[in-house]
Coordinates of C-alpha atoms and ligand atoms in Angstrom, one line a residue:
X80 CA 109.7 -36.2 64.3
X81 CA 108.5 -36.9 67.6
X82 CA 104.6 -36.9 66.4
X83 CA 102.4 -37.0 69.5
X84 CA 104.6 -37.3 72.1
X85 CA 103.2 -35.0 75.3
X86 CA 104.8 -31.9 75.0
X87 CA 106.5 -32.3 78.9
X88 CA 109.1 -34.7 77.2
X89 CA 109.3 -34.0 73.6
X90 CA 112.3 -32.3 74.0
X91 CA 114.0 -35.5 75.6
X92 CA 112.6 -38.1 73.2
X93 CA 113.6 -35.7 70.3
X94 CA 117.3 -35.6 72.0
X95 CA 117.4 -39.5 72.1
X96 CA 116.4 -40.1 68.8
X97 CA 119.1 -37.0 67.8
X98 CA 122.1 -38.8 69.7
X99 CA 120.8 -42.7 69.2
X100 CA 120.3 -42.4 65.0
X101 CA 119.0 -45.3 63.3
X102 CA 118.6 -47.8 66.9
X103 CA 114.6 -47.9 66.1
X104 CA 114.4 -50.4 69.0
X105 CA 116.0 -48.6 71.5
X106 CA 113.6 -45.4 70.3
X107 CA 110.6 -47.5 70.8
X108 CA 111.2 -48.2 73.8
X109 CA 112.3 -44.8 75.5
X110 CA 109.3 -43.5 73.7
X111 CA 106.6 -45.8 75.5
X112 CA 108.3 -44.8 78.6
X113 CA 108.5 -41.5 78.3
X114 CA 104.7 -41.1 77.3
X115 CA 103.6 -42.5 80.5
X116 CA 106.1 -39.9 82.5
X117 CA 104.5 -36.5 81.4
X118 CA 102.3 -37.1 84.7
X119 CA 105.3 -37.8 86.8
X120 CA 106.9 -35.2 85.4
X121 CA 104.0 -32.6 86.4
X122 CA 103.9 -33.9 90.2
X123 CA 107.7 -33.7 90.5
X124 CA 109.5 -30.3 88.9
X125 CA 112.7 -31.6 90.7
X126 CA 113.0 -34.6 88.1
X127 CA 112.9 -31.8 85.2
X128 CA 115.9 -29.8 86.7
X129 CA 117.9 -32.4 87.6
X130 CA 117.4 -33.9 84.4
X131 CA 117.2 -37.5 85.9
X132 CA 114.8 -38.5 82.9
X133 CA 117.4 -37.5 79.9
X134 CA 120.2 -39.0 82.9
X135 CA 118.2 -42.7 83.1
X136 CA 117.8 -42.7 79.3
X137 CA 121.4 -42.6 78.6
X138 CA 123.6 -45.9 79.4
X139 CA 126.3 -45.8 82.4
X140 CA 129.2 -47.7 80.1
X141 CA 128.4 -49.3 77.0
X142 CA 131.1 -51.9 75.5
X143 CA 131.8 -53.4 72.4
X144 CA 134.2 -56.1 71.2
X145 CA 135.2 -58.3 68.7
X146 CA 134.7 -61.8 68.9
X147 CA 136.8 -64.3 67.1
X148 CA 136.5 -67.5 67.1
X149 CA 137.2 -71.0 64.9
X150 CA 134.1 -73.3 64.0
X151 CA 135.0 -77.1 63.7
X152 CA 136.3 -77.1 60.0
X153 CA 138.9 -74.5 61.0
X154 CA 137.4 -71.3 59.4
X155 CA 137.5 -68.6 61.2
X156 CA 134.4 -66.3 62.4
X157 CA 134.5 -63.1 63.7
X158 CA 131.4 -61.6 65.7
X159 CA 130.4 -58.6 67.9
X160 CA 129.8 -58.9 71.1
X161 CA 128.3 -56.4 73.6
X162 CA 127.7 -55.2 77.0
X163 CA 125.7 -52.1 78.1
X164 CA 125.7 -51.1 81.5
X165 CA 122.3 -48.9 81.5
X166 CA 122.1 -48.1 85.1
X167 CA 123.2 -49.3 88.6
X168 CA 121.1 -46.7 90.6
X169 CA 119.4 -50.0 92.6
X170 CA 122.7 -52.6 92.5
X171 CA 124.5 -54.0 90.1
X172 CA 123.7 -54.3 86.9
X173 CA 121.4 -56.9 85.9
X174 CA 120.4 -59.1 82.5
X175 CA 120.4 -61.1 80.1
X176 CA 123.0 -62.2 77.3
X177 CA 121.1 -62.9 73.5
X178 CA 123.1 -64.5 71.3
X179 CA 121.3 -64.2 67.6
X180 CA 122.0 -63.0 64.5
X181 CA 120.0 -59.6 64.5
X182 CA 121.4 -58.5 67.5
X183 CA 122.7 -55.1 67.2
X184 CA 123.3 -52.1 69.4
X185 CA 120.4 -50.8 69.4
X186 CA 118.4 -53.7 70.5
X187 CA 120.6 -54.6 73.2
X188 CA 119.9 -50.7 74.4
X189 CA 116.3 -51.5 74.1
X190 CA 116.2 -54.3 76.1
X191 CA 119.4 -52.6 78.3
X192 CA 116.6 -49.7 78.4
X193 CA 113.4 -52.1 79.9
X194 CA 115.3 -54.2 82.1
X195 CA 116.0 -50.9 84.2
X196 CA 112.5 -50.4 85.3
X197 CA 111.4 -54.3 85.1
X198 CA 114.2 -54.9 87.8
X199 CA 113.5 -52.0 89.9
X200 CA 109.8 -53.4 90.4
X201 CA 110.6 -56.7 91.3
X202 CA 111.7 -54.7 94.4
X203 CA 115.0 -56.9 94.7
X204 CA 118.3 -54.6 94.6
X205 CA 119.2 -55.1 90.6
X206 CA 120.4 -52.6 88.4
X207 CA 119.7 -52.6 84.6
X208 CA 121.7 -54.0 81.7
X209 CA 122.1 -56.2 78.7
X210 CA 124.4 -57.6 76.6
X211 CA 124.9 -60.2 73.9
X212 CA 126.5 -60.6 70.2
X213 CA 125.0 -61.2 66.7
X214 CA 126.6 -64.5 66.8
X215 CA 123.9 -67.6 65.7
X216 CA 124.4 -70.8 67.7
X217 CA 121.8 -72.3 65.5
X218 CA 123.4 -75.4 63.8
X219 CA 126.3 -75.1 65.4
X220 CA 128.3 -77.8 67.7
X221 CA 128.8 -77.8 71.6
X222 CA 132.5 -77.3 70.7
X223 CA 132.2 -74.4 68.6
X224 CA 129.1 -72.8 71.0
X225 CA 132.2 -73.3 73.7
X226 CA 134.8 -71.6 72.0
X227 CA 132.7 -69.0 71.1
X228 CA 131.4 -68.5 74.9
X229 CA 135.1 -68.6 75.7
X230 CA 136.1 -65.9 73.1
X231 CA 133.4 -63.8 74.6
X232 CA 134.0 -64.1 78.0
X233 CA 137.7 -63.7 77.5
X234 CA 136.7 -60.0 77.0
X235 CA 134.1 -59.8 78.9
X236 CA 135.0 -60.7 82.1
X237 CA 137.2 -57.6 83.2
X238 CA 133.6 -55.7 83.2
X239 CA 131.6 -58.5 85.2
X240 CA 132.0 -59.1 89.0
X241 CA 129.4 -60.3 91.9
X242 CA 128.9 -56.7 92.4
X243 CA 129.3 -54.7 89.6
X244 CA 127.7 -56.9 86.5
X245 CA 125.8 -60.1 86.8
X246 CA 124.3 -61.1 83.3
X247 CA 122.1 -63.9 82.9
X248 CA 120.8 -65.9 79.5
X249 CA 118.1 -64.4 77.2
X250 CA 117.3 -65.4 73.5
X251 CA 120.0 -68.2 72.4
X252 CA 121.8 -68.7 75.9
X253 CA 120.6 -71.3 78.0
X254 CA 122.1 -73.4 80.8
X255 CA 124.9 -75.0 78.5
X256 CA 125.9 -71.5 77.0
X257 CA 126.1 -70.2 80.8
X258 CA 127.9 -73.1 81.8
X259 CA 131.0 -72.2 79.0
X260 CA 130.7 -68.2 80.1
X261 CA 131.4 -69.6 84.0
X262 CA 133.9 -71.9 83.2
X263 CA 136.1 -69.6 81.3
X264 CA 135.4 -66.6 84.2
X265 CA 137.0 -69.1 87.0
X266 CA 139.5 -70.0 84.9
X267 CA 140.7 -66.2 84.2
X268 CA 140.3 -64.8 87.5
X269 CA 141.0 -67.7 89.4
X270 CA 137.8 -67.1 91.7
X271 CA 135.1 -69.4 91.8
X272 CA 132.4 -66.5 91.8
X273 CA 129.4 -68.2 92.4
X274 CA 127.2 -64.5 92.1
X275 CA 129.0 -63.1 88.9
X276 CA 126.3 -65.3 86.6
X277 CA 122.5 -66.1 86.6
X278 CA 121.2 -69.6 85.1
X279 CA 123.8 -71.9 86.9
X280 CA 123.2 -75.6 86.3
X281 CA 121.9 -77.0 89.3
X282 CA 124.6 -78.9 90.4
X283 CA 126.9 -76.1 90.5
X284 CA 125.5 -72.9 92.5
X285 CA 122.4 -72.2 89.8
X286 CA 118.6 -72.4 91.9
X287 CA 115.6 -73.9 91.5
X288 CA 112.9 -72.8 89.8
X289 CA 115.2 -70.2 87.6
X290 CA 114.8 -72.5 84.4
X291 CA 111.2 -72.4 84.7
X292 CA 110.6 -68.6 86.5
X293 CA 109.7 -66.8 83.2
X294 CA 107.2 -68.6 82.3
X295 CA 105.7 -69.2 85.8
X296 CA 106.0 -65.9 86.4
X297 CA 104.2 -64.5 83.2
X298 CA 101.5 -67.0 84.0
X299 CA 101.2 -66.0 87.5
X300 CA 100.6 -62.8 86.7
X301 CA 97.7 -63.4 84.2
X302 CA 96.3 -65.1 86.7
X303 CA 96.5 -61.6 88.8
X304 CA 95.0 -59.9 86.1
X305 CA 91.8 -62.5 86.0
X306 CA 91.5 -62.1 89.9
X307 CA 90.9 -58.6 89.7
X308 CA 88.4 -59.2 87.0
X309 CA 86.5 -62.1 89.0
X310 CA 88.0 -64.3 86.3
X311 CA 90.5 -67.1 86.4
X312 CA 92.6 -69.9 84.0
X313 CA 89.8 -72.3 84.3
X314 CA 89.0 -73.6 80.6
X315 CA 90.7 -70.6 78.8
X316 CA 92.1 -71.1 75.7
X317 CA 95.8 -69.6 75.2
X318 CA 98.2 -69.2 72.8
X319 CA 101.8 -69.2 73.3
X320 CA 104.4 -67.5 70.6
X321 CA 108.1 -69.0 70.3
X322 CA 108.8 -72.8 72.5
X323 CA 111.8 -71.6 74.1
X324 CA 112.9 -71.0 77.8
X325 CA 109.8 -68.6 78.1
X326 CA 107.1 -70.3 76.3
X327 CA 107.7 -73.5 76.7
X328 CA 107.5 -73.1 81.0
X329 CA 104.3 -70.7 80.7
X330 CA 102.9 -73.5 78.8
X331 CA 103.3 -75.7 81.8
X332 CA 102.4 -73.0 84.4
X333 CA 99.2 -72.2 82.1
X334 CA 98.1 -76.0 82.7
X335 CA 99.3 -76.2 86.2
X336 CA 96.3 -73.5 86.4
X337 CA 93.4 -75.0 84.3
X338 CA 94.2 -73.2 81.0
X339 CA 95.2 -75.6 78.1
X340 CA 97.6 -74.2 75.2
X341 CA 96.4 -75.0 72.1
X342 CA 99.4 -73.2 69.8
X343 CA 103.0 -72.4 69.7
X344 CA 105.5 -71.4 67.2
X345 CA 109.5 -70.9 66.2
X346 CA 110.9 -68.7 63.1
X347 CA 110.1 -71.1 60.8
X348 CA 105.7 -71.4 61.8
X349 CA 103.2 -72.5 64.5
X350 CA 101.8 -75.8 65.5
X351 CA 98.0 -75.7 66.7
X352 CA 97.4 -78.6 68.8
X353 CA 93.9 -78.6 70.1
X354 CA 94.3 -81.3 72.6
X355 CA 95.9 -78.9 74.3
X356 CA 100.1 -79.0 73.6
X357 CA 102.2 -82.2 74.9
X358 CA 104.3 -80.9 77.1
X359 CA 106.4 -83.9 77.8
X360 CA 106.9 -84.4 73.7
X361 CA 107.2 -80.2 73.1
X362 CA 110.5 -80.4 75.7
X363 CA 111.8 -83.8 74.3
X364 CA 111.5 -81.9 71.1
X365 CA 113.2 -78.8 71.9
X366 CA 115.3 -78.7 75.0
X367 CA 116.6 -82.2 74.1
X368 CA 117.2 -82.6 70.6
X369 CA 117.3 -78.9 70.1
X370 CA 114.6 -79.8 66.9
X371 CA 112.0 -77.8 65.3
X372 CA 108.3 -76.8 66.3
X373 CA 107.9 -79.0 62.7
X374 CA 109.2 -82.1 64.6
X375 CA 106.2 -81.4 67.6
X376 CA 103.6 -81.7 64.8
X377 CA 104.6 -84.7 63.1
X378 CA 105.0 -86.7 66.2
X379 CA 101.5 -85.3 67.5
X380 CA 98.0 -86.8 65.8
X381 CA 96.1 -83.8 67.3
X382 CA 98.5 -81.5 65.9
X383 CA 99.3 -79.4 62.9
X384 CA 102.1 -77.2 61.5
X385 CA 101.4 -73.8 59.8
X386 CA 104.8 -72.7 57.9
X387 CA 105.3 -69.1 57.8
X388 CA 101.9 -67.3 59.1
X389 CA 101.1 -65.9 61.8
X390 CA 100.8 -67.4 64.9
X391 CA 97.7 -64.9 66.4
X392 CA 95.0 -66.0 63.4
X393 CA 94.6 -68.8 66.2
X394 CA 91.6 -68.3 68.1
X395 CA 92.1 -67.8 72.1
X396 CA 91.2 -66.3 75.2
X397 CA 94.2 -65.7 76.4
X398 CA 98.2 -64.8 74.4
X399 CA 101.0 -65.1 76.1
X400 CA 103.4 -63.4 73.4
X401 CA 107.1 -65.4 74.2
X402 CA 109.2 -65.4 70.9
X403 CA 111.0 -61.4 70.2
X404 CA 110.3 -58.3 70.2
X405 CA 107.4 -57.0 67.6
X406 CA 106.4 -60.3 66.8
X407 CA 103.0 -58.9 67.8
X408 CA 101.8 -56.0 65.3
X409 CA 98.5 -53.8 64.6
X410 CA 96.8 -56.3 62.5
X411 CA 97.7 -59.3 64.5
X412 CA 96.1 -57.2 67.9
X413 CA 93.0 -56.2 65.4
X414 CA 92.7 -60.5 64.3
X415 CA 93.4 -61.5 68.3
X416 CA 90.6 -59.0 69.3
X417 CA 87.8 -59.8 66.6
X418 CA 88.2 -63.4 68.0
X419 CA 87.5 -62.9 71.5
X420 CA 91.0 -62.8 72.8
X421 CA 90.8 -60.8 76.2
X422 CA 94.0 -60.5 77.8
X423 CA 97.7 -60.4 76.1
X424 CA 100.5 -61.2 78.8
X425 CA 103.8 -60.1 77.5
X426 CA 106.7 -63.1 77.7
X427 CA 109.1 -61.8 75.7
X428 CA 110.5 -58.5 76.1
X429 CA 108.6 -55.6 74.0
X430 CA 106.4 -58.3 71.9
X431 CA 103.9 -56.4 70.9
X432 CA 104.4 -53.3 68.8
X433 CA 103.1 -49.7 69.7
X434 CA 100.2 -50.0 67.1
X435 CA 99.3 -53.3 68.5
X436 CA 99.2 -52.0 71.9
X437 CA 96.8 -49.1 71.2
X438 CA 94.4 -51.8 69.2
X439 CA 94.3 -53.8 72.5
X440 CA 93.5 -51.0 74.5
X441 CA 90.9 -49.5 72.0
X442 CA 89.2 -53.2 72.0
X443 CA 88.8 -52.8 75.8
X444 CA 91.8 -56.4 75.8
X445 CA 93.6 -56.3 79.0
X446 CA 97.2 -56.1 78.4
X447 CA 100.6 -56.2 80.9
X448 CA 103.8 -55.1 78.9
X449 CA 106.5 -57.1 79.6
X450 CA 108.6 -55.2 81.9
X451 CA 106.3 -56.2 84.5
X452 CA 104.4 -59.4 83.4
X453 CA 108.1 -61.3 82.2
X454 CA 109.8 -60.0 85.5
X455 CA 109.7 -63.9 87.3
X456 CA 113.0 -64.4 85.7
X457 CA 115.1 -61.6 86.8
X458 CA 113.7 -61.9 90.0
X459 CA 114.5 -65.3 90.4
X460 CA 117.9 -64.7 89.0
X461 CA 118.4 -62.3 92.1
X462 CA 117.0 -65.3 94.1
X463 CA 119.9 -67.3 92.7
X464 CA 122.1 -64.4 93.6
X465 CA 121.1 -64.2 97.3
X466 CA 121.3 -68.2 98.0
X467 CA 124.9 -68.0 96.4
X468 CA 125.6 -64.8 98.6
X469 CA 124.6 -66.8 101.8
X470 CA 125.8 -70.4 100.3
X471 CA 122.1 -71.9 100.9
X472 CA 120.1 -73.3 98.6
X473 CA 116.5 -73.2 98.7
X474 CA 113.4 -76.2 97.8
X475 CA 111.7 -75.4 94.7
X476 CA 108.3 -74.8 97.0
X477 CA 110.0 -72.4 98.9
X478 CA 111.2 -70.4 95.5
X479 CA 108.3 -71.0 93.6
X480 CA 106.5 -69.8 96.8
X481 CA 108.6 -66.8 96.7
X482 CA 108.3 -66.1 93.2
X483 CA 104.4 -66.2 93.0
X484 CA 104.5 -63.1 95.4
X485 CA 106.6 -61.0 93.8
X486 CA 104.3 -61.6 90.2
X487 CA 101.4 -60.7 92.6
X488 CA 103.2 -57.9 94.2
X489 CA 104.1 -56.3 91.1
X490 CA 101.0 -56.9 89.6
X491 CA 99.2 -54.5 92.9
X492 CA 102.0 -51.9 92.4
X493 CA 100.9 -51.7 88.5
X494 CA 97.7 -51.8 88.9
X495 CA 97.4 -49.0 92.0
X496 CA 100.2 -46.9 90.4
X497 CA 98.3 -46.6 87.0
X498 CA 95.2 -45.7 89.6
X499 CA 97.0 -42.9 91.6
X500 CA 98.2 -41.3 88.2
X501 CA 94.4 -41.1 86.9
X502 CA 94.6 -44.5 84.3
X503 CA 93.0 -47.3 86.2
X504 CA 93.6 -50.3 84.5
X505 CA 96.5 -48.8 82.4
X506 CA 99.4 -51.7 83.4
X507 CA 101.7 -50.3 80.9
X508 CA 101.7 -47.0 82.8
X509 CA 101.7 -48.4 86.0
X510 CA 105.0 -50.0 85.2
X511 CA 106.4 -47.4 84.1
X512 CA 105.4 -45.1 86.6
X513 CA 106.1 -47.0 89.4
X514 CA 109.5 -48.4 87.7
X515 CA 110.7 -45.0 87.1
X516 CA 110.3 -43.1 90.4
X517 CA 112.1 -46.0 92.5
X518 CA 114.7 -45.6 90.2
X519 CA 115.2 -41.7 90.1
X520 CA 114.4 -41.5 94.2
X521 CA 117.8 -43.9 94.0
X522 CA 119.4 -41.5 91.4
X523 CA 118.6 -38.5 93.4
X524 CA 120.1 -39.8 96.2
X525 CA 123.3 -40.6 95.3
X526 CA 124.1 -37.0 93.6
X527 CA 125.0 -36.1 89.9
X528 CA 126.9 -38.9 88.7
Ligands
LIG808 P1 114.9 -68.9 73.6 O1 116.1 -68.8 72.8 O2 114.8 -70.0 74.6 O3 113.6 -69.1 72.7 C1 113.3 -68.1 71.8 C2 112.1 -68.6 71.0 O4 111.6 -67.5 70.2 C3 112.4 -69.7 70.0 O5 111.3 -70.5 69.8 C4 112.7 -68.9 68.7 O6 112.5 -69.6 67.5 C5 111.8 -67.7 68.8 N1 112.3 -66.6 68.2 C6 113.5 -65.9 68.5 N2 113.7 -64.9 67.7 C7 112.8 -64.9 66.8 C8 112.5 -64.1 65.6 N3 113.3 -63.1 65.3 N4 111.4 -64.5 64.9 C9 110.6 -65.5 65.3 N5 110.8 -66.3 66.4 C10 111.9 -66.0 67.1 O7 114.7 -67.5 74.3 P2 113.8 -67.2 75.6 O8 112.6 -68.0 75.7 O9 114.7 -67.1 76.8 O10 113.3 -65.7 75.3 C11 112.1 -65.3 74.6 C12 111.8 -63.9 74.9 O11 111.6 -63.7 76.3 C13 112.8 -62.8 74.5 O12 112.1 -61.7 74.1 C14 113.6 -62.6 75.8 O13 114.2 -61.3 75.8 C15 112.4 -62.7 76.8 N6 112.8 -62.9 78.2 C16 113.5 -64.0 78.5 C17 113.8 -64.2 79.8 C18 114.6 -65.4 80.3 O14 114.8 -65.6 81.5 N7 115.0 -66.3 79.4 C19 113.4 -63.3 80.9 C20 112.5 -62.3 80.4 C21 112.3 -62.1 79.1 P3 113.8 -70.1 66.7 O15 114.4 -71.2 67.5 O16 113.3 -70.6 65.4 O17 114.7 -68.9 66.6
LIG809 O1 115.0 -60.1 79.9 C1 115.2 -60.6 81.0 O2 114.7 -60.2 82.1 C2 116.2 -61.7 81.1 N1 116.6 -62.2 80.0 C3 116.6 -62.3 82.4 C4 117.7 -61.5 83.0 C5 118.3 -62.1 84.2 O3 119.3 -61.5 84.7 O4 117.9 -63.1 84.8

């Protein structure tokens, strides 16, 4: 079942996959991690008997709720909505909430599962969780987005606090959702708990540079990965996947650094745009009207729109992967490879599927897995957390500042760690690696529990 999985933890993936049936997402991830561990595993027998592996890959609390609300005609809906709280070994636990309609528990387990080891090497004192419900805010009003965030927060907020569970927006929940989530928090509790959310509007305890620290960050950190290869942004071509939160701010990063992105996409296709993409129309086009990539294109002379397709057929030196998770498959690596791409930076979280992965590697394409290279936001998030624990509020050089150094900071731990455990130039076991042991050093320390 377990195919080639190294034999040091085939019996823990093969116990995951016994108690976790059918959550392929949550799988896929566990087993990437676990194939970089077999040579943390052989330096440290005190992991194996105290079972901290099989401990990290099972979630501290997971929660599940219903979710009912009324749309604007008076029907009622009901959705699911979610919370798991995967581990709290370094604080509190930390991430995102997705609203869309495929989410499941399994994916939010996955993503519950990455965001342990992502927080732990931005080296800020974050736990690891993830939450969300299936519910689609696509079409729908500002009303009926707020009485659905109020639904879900009416359930929600007994598990939540400043320091027990911070959560943050991720695919679907942006500023306005998080806005509704904090309003209906303060209005149950009574506390105006500045800490207790992530991705505050600016005028009332959110930070600077938050909005745009994904994307920054994932840029930033391609730009490490040129350094080290004498190479840099200048003139490179890139494509960006998805034009949300993510995309749409490593686009402006990417120009910021003399790259020009010539393609980006939503569900529905990809726009290639090789004047490079207009930032100022792409961000009328979908952080104001909330419109569709289609919309860029037929504003744009210099661009086109591609329904359906895939997004990677686009020549490039440089993808930035920023939509969901296996958006990115064997074919699409093999297609980004035989046209010169040379580095894939994962945005999004888990972009790029195993298969895809290995083809990168095999192609001799540098590639940073998203754990590490998508880390700005969270880090920014505890940012957020540490000017509303000390009331301050920091310039956006100062954060910005502060957030480049943490994306070149993780970027060294990656690339020595994946060194000292005999892979140089191996990021995606260099996260891991160096993810894992701060982690289980915190685990170990604070007895079986
Ligand atoms: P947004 O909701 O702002 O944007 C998501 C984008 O991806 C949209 O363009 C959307 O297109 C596209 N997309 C979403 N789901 C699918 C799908 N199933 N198939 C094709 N396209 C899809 O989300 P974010 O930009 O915040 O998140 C993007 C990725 O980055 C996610 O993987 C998220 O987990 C990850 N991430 C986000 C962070 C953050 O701070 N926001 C931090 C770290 C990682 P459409 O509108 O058509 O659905
Ligand atoms: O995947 C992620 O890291 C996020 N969606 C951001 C989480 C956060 O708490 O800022």
């Amino acid at each position: 079942m377990s195919g080639d999985v190294p034999a040091t933890v085939h019996a823990i993936y093969d116990e995951v996959l016994r108690r976790n049936p059918g959550e392929t997402e949550f799988h896929q991830a566990v087993r990437e991690v676990l194939e970089s561990l077999a040579v943390v595993l052989d330096r440290h027998s005190e992991y194996t008997e105290m079972k901290t592996v099989e401990r990290i890959c099972e979630p501290e609390r997971q929660v599940i709720f219903r979710v009912p609300w009324q749309d604007d005609r008076g029907e009622v809906w009901i959705n699911r909505g979610f919370r798991v709280e995967f581990n709290s070994a370094l604080g509190p636990y930390k991430g995102g909430l997705r609203f869309h309609p495929s989410v499941n528990l399994g994916i939010v387990k996955f993503l519950g599962f990455e965001q342990i080891f992502k927080n732990a090497l931005t080296g800020m004192p974050i736990g690891g969780g993830k939450g969300g419900s299936d519910f689609d805010p696509k079409g729908r009003s500002d009303a009926e987005v707020m009485r659905f965030c109020q639904s879900f927060m009416t359930e929600l907020y007994r598990h939540l606090g400043e320091y027990t569970d911070v959560p943050a927006g991720d695919i679907g929940v942006g500023a306005r959702e998080i806005g509704y989530l904090f309003g209906q928090y303060k209005r149950i509790t009574n506390r105006y708990e500045s800490g207790v959310l992530t991705g505050k509007g600016l005028g009332w305890g959110g930070a600077l540079v938050r909005t745009e620290a994904t994307g920054y960050g994932a840029a930033f950190f391609a730009e490490a990965m040129m350094d080290v290869r004498g190479e840099s942004f200048d003139g490179k071509r890139v494509v960006v996947s998805g034009s949300g939160n993510v995309a749409v701010y490593g686009i402006e990063k990417v120009h910021q650094l003399g790259g020009t992105a010539v393609a980006c996409s939503d569900s529905s296709g990809y726009v290639v745009d090789d004047a490079g993409i207009d930032l100022d129309l792409l961000k009328q086009v979908k952080e104001v009207e909330r419109g569709r990539i289609s919309d860029y294109a037929e504003r744009r002379g210099s661009a086109s729109f591609v329904a359906g397709g895939s997004i990677w057929d686009v020549p490039c030196d440089v993808a930035i992967p920023s939509a969901t998770q296996n958006e990115l498959d064997g074919d699409a690596a093999a297609v980004l490879a035989r046209n010169g791409c040379r580095y894939v930076v994962e945005g999004a979280n888990m972009p790029a599927t195993p298969t895809a992965v290995k083809a990168l590697r095999e192609a001799g394409v540098a590639f940073a897995p998203g754990k590490a290279a998508n880390a700005g936001g969270v880090a920014t998030s505890a940012l957020e957390m540490q000017q509303n624990a000390s009331r301050d509020r920091w310039t956006f050089e100062h954060s910005e500042t502060r957030l480049a150094e943490i994306m070149r900071d993780i970027h060294t731990r990656c690339h020595e760690t994946a060194e000292e455990y005999g892979s140089p130039g191996d990021l995606v076991l260099g996260a891991n690696v160096a993810g894992f042991i701060q982690v289980a050093e915190a685990v170990h320390a604070h007895g079986l529990i």
